[in-house]
């Protein structure tokens, strides 16, 4: 085993003709057979890897469940707040309950949304803990910085859904439904749409973080992503239409445009800062 040594980052030629950055070896890393490697990087049996992954996933689930339990007593107030602040006309859009468990299930879903938002950065951190032995010290810094960033992006995604996406969608629903018949908004179905889109956009807004992490860790380059942007646009459109709960196409189009905007905005920022 060689002595720990300092070395500098060397530019390497990427397969796409661009340049990427090799991980930086520091005093926390060491030479193994002439190749720099993280000092904690050790071979482990596959069963041990799977066991550790399950344990870390369990931590995420426990955190999400605990937060959901804490939020559940406040679910009534949150339901009223979200309903009457998102839907544009209070008289037409009074909630209707069509089943004995509909209101209880709506409360559980609201509480679960709170658990999801908090669980996202916890999942990033647990992923970091799982990968930590194989990461260089500079890569660990990137990952740790991603934990609070993930929470901020999740909150921004929920706020974007609340202020932009949901009001636009429900205004559109009302505009084409009012002349067709009497409108009745079921509490369960309507809240499913509200919460799914909020949770969906909390996840979608992680796109900039994932791109920056991948580039900083040398997994890809901005040029590679830029040259294949049309493939990513197509994937975003496909995912938006397949996973959206809105059959009219309004929500999938807004979500796909949001994903493309986040993707292109991140690449533009990276170009501006010279990455």
mmCIF file of C-alpha atoms in Angstrom:
data_model
loop_
_atom_site.group_PDB
_atom_site.id
_atom_site.type_symbol
_atom_site.label_atom_id
_atom_site.label_comp_id
_atom_site.label_asym_id
_atom_site.label_seq_id
_atom_site.Cartn_x
_atom_site.Cartn_y
_atom_site.Cartn_z
ATOM 1 C CA UNK A 1 0.000 0.000 0.000
ATOM 2 C CA UNK A 2 1.605 3.291 -1.051
ATOM 3 C CA UNK A 3 1.884 6.430 1.011
ATOM 4 C CA UNK A 4 -0.998 8.967 0.779
ATOM 5 C CA UNK A 5 -0.059 11.646 -1.713
ATOM 6 C CA UNK A 6 -1.332 14.862 -3.201
ATOM 7 C CA UNK A 7 -2.015 15.146 -6.907
ATOM 8 C CA UNK A 8 -3.723 17.668 -9.119
ATOM 9 C CA UNK A 9 -6.682 17.281 -11.424
ATOM 10 C CA UNK A 10 -5.724 16.249 -14.935
ATOM 11 C CA UNK A 11 -7.989 17.019 -17.891
ATOM 12 C CA UNK A 12 -8.942 13.963 -19.884
ATOM 13 C CA UNK A 13 -10.418 13.667 -23.341
ATOM 14 C CA UNK A 14 -14.035 12.524 -23.261
ATOM 15 C CA UNK A 15 -15.444 10.088 -25.779
ATOM 16 C CA UNK A 16 -17.603 12.859 -27.290
ATOM 17 C CA UNK A 17 -14.602 15.041 -28.129
ATOM 18 C CA UNK A 18 -15.082 17.293 -25.139
ATOM 19 C CA UNK A 19 -13.140 17.292 -21.927
ATOM 20 C CA UNK A 20 -14.067 15.925 -18.584
ATOM 21 C CA UNK A 21 -12.315 16.119 -15.245
ATOM 22 C CA UNK A 22 -10.742 13.195 -13.496
ATOM 23 C CA UNK A 23 -11.497 12.962 -9.760
ATOM 24 C CA UNK A 24 -8.895 14.725 -7.641
ATOM 25 C CA UNK A 25 -6.766 12.560 -5.365
ATOM 26 C CA UNK A 26 -6.016 14.162 -2.006
ATOM 27 C CA UNK A 27 -4.414 13.111 1.254
ATOM 28 C CA UNK A 28 -7.615 11.172 1.984
ATOM 29 C CA UNK A 29 -7.005 9.007 -1.115
ATOM 30 C CA UNK A 30 -4.170 6.551 -1.742
ATOM 31 C CA UNK A 31 -2.392 4.718 -4.538
ATOM 32 C CA UNK A 32 -3.409 1.115 -5.125
ATOM 33 C CA UNK A 33 -1.268 -0.584 -7.759
ATOM 34 C CA UNK A 34 -0.272 2.797 -9.185
ATOM 35 C CA UNK A 35 -3.916 3.934 -9.489
ATOM 36 C CA UNK A 36 -5.334 6.528 -7.116
ATOM 37 C CA UNK A 37 -8.318 5.220 -5.149
ATOM 38 C CA UNK A 38 -10.401 6.382 -2.187
ATOM 39 C CA UNK A 39 -8.836 5.159 1.038
ATOM 40 C CA UNK A 40 -12.105 3.498 2.196
ATOM 41 C CA UNK A 41 -12.784 1.731 -1.109
ATOM 42 C CA UNK A 42 -12.935 -2.009 -0.351
ATOM 43 C CA UNK A 43 -14.377 -5.047 -2.068
ATOM 44 C CA UNK A 44 -17.605 -6.292 -0.456
ATOM 45 C CA UNK A 45 -19.781 -9.321 -1.211
ATOM 46 C CA UNK A 46 -22.899 -8.584 -3.255
ATOM 47 C CA UNK A 47 -25.113 -9.729 -0.371
ATOM 48 C CA UNK A 48 -23.552 -7.105 1.923
ATOM 49 C CA UNK A 49 -24.174 -4.386 -0.656
ATOM 50 C CA UNK A 50 -27.821 -5.418 -0.994
ATOM 51 C CA UNK A 51 -28.248 -5.560 2.785
ATOM 52 C CA UNK A 52 -26.794 -2.080 3.232
ATOM 53 C CA UNK A 53 -28.947 -0.688 0.403
ATOM 54 C CA UNK A 54 -32.095 -2.114 2.006
ATOM 55 C CA UNK A 55 -31.153 -0.616 5.389
ATOM 56 C CA UNK A 56 -30.624 2.830 3.877
ATOM 57 C CA UNK A 57 -33.872 2.592 1.941
ATOM 58 C CA UNK A 58 -35.586 1.665 5.205
ATOM 59 C CA UNK A 59 -34.236 4.869 6.783
ATOM 60 C CA UNK A 60 -35.816 6.909 3.978
ATOM 61 C CA UNK A 61 -39.146 5.128 4.426
ATOM 62 C CA UNK A 62 -39.088 5.597 8.220
ATOM 63 C CA UNK A 63 -38.356 9.329 7.850
ATOM 64 C CA UNK A 64 -41.136 9.751 5.276
ATOM 65 C CA UNK A 65 -43.577 7.832 7.479
ATOM 66 C CA UNK A 66 -42.621 9.775 10.630
ATOM 67 C CA UNK A 67 -43.081 13.140 8.920
ATOM 68 C CA UNK A 68 -46.421 11.971 7.502
ATOM 69 C CA UNK A 69 -47.601 11.045 11.020
ATOM 70 C CA UNK A 70 -46.602 14.482 12.329
ATOM 71 C CA UNK A 71 -48.386 16.248 9.441
ATOM 72 C CA UNK A 72 -51.558 14.106 9.614
ATOM 73 C CA UNK A 73 -53.274 16.076 12.456
ATOM 74 C CA UNK A 74 -52.863 19.236 10.338
ATOM 75 C CA UNK A 75 -54.246 17.605 7.194
ATOM 76 C CA UNK A 76 -57.749 19.138 7.553
ATOM 77 C CA UNK A 77 -56.371 22.681 7.520
ATOM 78 C CA UNK A 78 -54.030 21.855 4.652
ATOM 79 C CA UNK A 79 -56.869 20.381 2.586
ATOM 80 C CA UNK A 80 -59.024 23.485 3.031
ATOM 81 C CA UNK A 81 -56.102 25.795 2.325
ATOM 82 C CA UNK A 82 -55.011 24.001 -0.837
ATOM 83 C CA UNK A 83 -58.542 23.482 -2.130
ATOM 84 C CA UNK A 84 -59.792 27.049 -1.808
ATOM 85 C CA UNK A 85 -56.536 28.695 -2.853
ATOM 86 C CA UNK A 86 -55.984 26.602 -5.987
ATOM 87 C CA UNK A 87 -59.483 26.156 -7.390
ATOM 88 C CA UNK A 88 -60.626 29.452 -8.922
ATOM 89 C CA UNK A 89 -64.370 29.543 -8.084
ATOM 90 C CA UNK A 90 -65.436 28.567 -4.540
ATOM 91 C CA UNK A 91 -69.179 28.244 -5.339
ATOM 92 C CA UNK A 92 -68.781 25.949 -8.318
ATOM 93 C CA UNK A 93 -65.904 23.955 -6.905
ATOM 94 C CA UNK A 94 -67.249 22.983 -3.484
ATOM 95 C CA UNK A 95 -65.758 19.571 -2.634
ATOM 96 C CA UNK A 96 -68.080 16.560 -2.781
ATOM 97 C CA UNK A 97 -67.427 13.394 -0.781
ATOM 98 C CA UNK A 98 -68.749 10.266 -2.514
ATOM 99 C CA UNK A 99 -67.402 7.560 -0.234
ATOM 100 C CA UNK A 100 -67.018 6.932 3.519
ATOM 101 C CA UNK A 101 -63.199 6.756 3.305
ATOM 102 C CA UNK A 102 -62.673 9.522 0.757
ATOM 103 C CA UNK A 103 -61.919 12.271 3.276
ATOM 104 C CA UNK A 104 -59.664 10.030 5.387
ATOM 105 C CA UNK A 105 -57.702 8.969 2.308
ATOM 106 C CA UNK A 106 -57.323 12.619 1.261
ATOM 107 C CA UNK A 107 -55.853 13.421 4.698
ATOM 108 C CA UNK A 108 -53.416 10.517 4.407
ATOM 109 C CA UNK A 109 -52.306 11.681 0.950
ATOM 110 C CA UNK A 110 -51.719 15.241 2.151
ATOM 111 C CA UNK A 111 -49.611 13.951 5.031
ATOM 112 C CA UNK A 112 -47.713 11.684 2.630
ATOM 113 C CA UNK A 113 -46.801 14.667 0.441
ATOM 114 C CA UNK A 114 -45.079 16.264 3.449
ATOM 115 C CA UNK A 115 -43.220 13.009 4.043
ATOM 116 C CA UNK A 116 -42.099 12.859 0.409
ATOM 117 C CA UNK A 117 -40.699 16.402 0.426
ATOM 118 C CA UNK A 118 -38.594 15.721 3.531
ATOM 119 C CA UNK A 119 -37.610 12.238 2.322
ATOM 120 C CA UNK A 120 -36.044 13.496 -0.937
ATOM 121 C CA UNK A 121 -32.934 15.063 0.677
ATOM 122 C CA UNK A 122 -32.759 12.132 3.102
ATOM 123 C CA UNK A 123 -32.656 9.797 0.098
ATOM 124 C CA UNK A 124 -29.834 11.880 -1.432
ATOM 125 C CA UNK A 125 -27.904 11.670 1.849
ATOM 126 C CA UNK A 126 -28.461 7.914 2.212
ATOM 127 C CA UNK A 127 -27.308 7.447 -1.387
ATOM 128 C CA UNK A 128 -24.188 9.405 -0.454
ATOM 129 C CA UNK A 129 -23.596 7.175 2.595
ATOM 130 C CA UNK A 130 -24.010 4.077 0.433
ATOM 131 C CA UNK A 131 -21.534 5.340 -2.192
ATOM 132 C CA UNK A 132 -19.142 7.132 0.203
ATOM 133 C CA UNK A 133 -16.402 4.442 0.397
ATOM 134 C CA UNK A 134 -15.969 4.613 -3.388
ATOM 135 C CA UNK A 135 -16.012 8.415 -3.662
ATOM 136 C CA UNK A 136 -13.039 10.739 -3.740
ATOM 137 C CA UNK A 137 -12.982 13.516 -1.160
ATOM 138 C CA UNK A 138 -14.010 16.192 -3.686
ATOM 139 C CA UNK A 139 -16.918 14.000 -4.856
ATOM 140 C CA UNK A 140 -18.063 13.669 -1.226
ATOM 141 C CA UNK A 141 -18.228 17.467 -0.965
ATOM 142 C CA UNK A 142 -20.433 17.641 -4.066
ATOM 143 C CA UNK A 143 -22.782 14.997 -2.697
ATOM 144 C CA UNK A 144 -23.064 16.585 0.747
ATOM 145 C CA UNK A 145 -23.831 19.965 -0.820
ATOM 146 C CA UNK A 146 -26.599 18.249 -2.792
ATOM 147 C CA UNK A 147 -28.552 17.319 0.372
ATOM 148 C CA UNK A 148 -29.869 20.809 1.304
ATOM 149 C CA UNK A 149 -30.062 21.690 -2.404
ATOM 150 C CA UNK A 150 -32.430 18.762 -2.966
ATOM 151 C CA UNK A 151 -34.776 20.028 -0.253
ATOM 152 C CA UNK A 152 -34.771 23.564 -1.678
ATOM 153 C CA UNK A 153 -35.504 22.273 -5.191
ATOM 154 C CA UNK A 154 -38.342 20.062 -3.898
ATOM 155 C CA UNK A 155 -39.968 23.043 -2.174
ATOM 156 C CA UNK A 156 -39.526 25.164 -5.308
ATOM 157 C CA UNK A 157 -41.190 22.390 -7.343
ATOM 158 C CA UNK A 158 -44.190 22.271 -4.998
ATOM 159 C CA UNK A 159 -44.512 26.067 -5.092
ATOM 160 C CA UNK A 160 -44.305 26.040 -8.890
ATOM 161 C CA UNK A 161 -47.151 23.515 -8.984
ATOM 162 C CA UNK A 162 -49.160 25.569 -6.481
ATOM 163 C CA UNK A 163 -48.766 28.982 -8.117
ATOM 164 C CA UNK A 164 -48.479 28.112 -11.818
ATOM 165 C CA UNK A 165 -49.426 24.602 -12.915
ATOM 166 C CA UNK A 166 -52.513 23.793 -10.829
ATOM 167 C CA UNK A 167 -54.338 27.148 -11.269
ATOM 168 C CA UNK A 168 -53.770 26.932 -15.035
ATOM 169 C CA UNK A 169 -55.030 23.343 -15.215
ATOM 170 C CA UNK A 170 -58.189 23.924 -13.154
ATOM 171 C CA UNK A 171 -59.027 27.116 -15.025
ATOM 172 C CA UNK A 172 -58.756 25.080 -18.231
ATOM 173 C CA UNK A 173 -60.936 22.290 -16.794
ATOM 174 C CA UNK A 174 -63.642 24.764 -15.818
ATOM 175 C CA UNK A 175 -63.562 26.569 -19.152
ATOM 176 C CA UNK A 176 -64.395 23.474 -21.209
ATOM 177 C CA UNK A 177 -66.666 21.766 -18.627
ATOM 178 C CA UNK A 178 -69.115 24.528 -17.710
ATOM 179 C CA UNK A 179 -71.113 24.322 -20.943
ATOM 180 C CA UNK A 180 -71.199 20.523 -20.973
ATOM 181 C CA UNK A 181 -73.024 19.975 -17.682
ATOM 182 C CA UNK A 182 -73.161 20.727 -13.986
ATOM 183 C CA UNK A 183 -69.717 20.630 -12.439
ATOM 184 C CA UNK A 184 -69.108 18.601 -9.277
ATOM 185 C CA UNK A 185 -65.574 18.221 -7.942
ATOM 186 C CA UNK A 186 -65.050 14.986 -6.018
ATOM 187 C CA UNK A 187 -62.724 15.486 -3.056
ATOM 188 C CA UNK A 188 -60.802 12.268 -3.640
ATOM 189 C CA UNK A 189 -60.229 12.533 -7.381
ATOM 190 C CA UNK A 190 -59.477 16.245 -7.320
ATOM 191 C CA UNK A 191 -57.024 15.931 -4.467
ATOM 192 C CA UNK A 192 -55.339 13.002 -6.175
ATOM 193 C CA UNK A 193 -54.596 15.290 -9.109
ATOM 194 C CA UNK A 194 -53.388 18.147 -6.863
ATOM 195 C CA UNK A 195 -51.073 16.002 -4.758
ATOM 196 C CA UNK A 196 -49.731 13.885 -7.606
ATOM 197 C CA UNK A 197 -48.746 16.989 -9.575
ATOM 198 C CA UNK A 198 -47.143 18.583 -6.500
ATOM 199 C CA UNK A 199 -45.156 15.431 -5.733
ATOM 200 C CA UNK A 200 -44.320 14.983 -9.409
ATOM 201 C CA UNK A 201 -42.917 18.501 -9.730
ATOM 202 C CA UNK A 202 -40.973 18.145 -6.462
ATOM 203 C CA UNK A 203 -39.169 15.254 -8.183
ATOM 204 C CA UNK A 204 -38.925 16.963 -11.594
ATOM 205 C CA UNK A 205 -37.147 19.941 -10.025
ATOM 206 C CA UNK A 206 -34.304 17.603 -9.021
ATOM 207 C CA UNK A 207 -33.171 17.579 -12.691
ATOM 208 C CA UNK A 208 -30.660 20.468 -12.321
ATOM 209 C CA UNK A 209 -29.134 18.812 -9.258
ATOM 210 C CA UNK A 210 -28.747 15.449 -11.001
ATOM 211 C CA UNK A 211 -27.132 17.066 -14.067
ATOM 212 C CA UNK A 212 -24.662 19.095 -12.009
ATOM 213 C CA UNK A 213 -23.735 16.115 -9.831
ATOM 214 C CA UNK A 214 -23.135 13.935 -12.889
ATOM 215 C CA UNK A 215 -20.885 16.555 -14.499
ATOM 216 C CA UNK A 216 -18.973 17.446 -11.312
ATOM 217 C CA UNK A 217 -18.280 13.763 -10.658
ATOM 218 C CA UNK A 218 -17.003 13.261 -14.208
ATOM 219 C CA UNK A 219 -19.808 10.912 -15.295
ATOM 220 C CA UNK A 220 -20.711 13.053 -18.318
ATOM 221 C CA UNK A 221 -20.007 16.430 -19.895
ATOM 222 C CA UNK A 222 -22.105 19.435 -20.821
ATOM 223 C CA UNK A 223 -21.163 18.944 -24.482
ATOM 224 C CA UNK A 224 -22.363 15.329 -24.436
ATOM 225 C CA UNK A 225 -25.720 16.396 -22.981
ATOM 226 C CA UNK A 226 -26.025 19.318 -25.395
ATOM 227 C CA UNK A 227 -25.405 17.167 -28.465
ATOM 228 C CA UNK A 228 -28.119 14.724 -27.353
ATOM 229 C CA UNK A 229 -30.665 17.254 -26.150
ATOM 230 C CA UNK A 230 -33.365 16.088 -28.587
ATOM 231 C CA UNK A 231 -33.237 12.591 -27.095
ATOM 232 C CA UNK A 232 -33.740 14.075 -23.647
ATOM 233 C CA UNK A 233 -36.626 16.248 -24.878
ATOM 234 C CA UNK A 234 -38.326 13.180 -26.321
ATOM 235 C CA UNK A 235 -37.779 11.252 -23.075
ATOM 236 C CA UNK A 236 -39.225 14.122 -21.034
ATOM 237 C CA UNK A 237 -42.315 14.273 -23.262
ATOM 238 C CA UNK A 238 -42.810 10.510 -23.073
ATOM 239 C CA UNK A 239 -42.428 10.376 -19.283
ATOM 240 C CA UNK A 240 -44.779 13.355 -18.840
ATOM 241 C CA UNK A 241 -47.571 11.763 -20.897
ATOM 242 C CA UNK A 242 -47.149 8.250 -19.500
ATOM 243 C CA UNK A 243 -47.086 9.231 -15.814
ATOM 244 C CA UNK A 244 -49.483 12.209 -15.762
ATOM 245 C CA UNK A 245 -52.939 11.688 -14.194
ATOM 246 C CA UNK A 246 -54.490 14.257 -16.582
ATOM 247 C CA UNK A 247 -55.966 12.611 -19.719
ATOM 248 C CA UNK A 248 -56.686 15.967 -21.429
ATOM 249 C CA UNK A 249 -53.002 16.533 -22.198
ATOM 250 C CA UNK A 250 -52.827 19.921 -20.467
ATOM 251 C CA UNK A 251 -50.756 18.798 -17.470
ATOM 252 C CA UNK A 252 -48.340 16.589 -19.472
ATOM 253 C CA UNK A 253 -47.534 19.441 -21.849
ATOM 254 C CA UNK A 254 -46.843 21.860 -18.970
ATOM 255 C CA UNK A 255 -44.708 19.268 -17.152
ATOM 256 C CA UNK A 256 -42.748 18.362 -20.304
ATOM 257 C CA UNK A 257 -42.051 22.046 -21.014
ATOM 258 C CA UNK A 258 -40.950 22.470 -17.391
ATOM 259 C CA UNK A 259 -38.537 19.525 -17.672
ATOM 260 C CA UNK A 260 -37.094 20.864 -20.934
ATOM 261 C CA UNK A 261 -36.752 24.332 -19.369
ATOM 262 C CA UNK A 262 -34.903 22.947 -16.344
ATOM 263 C CA UNK A 263 -32.631 20.864 -18.561
ATOM 264 C CA UNK A 264 -31.775 23.715 -20.922
ATOM 265 C CA UNK A 265 -31.490 26.253 -18.106
ATOM 266 C CA UNK A 266 -28.977 24.055 -16.292
ATOM 267 C CA UNK A 267 -26.877 23.619 -19.439
ATOM 268 C CA UNK A 268 -26.971 27.377 -20.043
ATOM 269 C CA UNK A 269 -25.772 28.093 -16.488
ATOM 270 C CA UNK A 270 -22.991 25.509 -16.835
ATOM 271 C CA UNK A 271 -21.880 27.105 -20.106
ATOM 272 C CA UNK A 272 -21.921 30.543 -18.480
ATOM 273 C CA UNK A 273 -19.726 29.410 -15.568
ATOM 274 C CA UNK A 274 -17.391 27.558 -17.919
ATOM 275 C CA UNK A 275 -18.090 23.971 -16.846
#
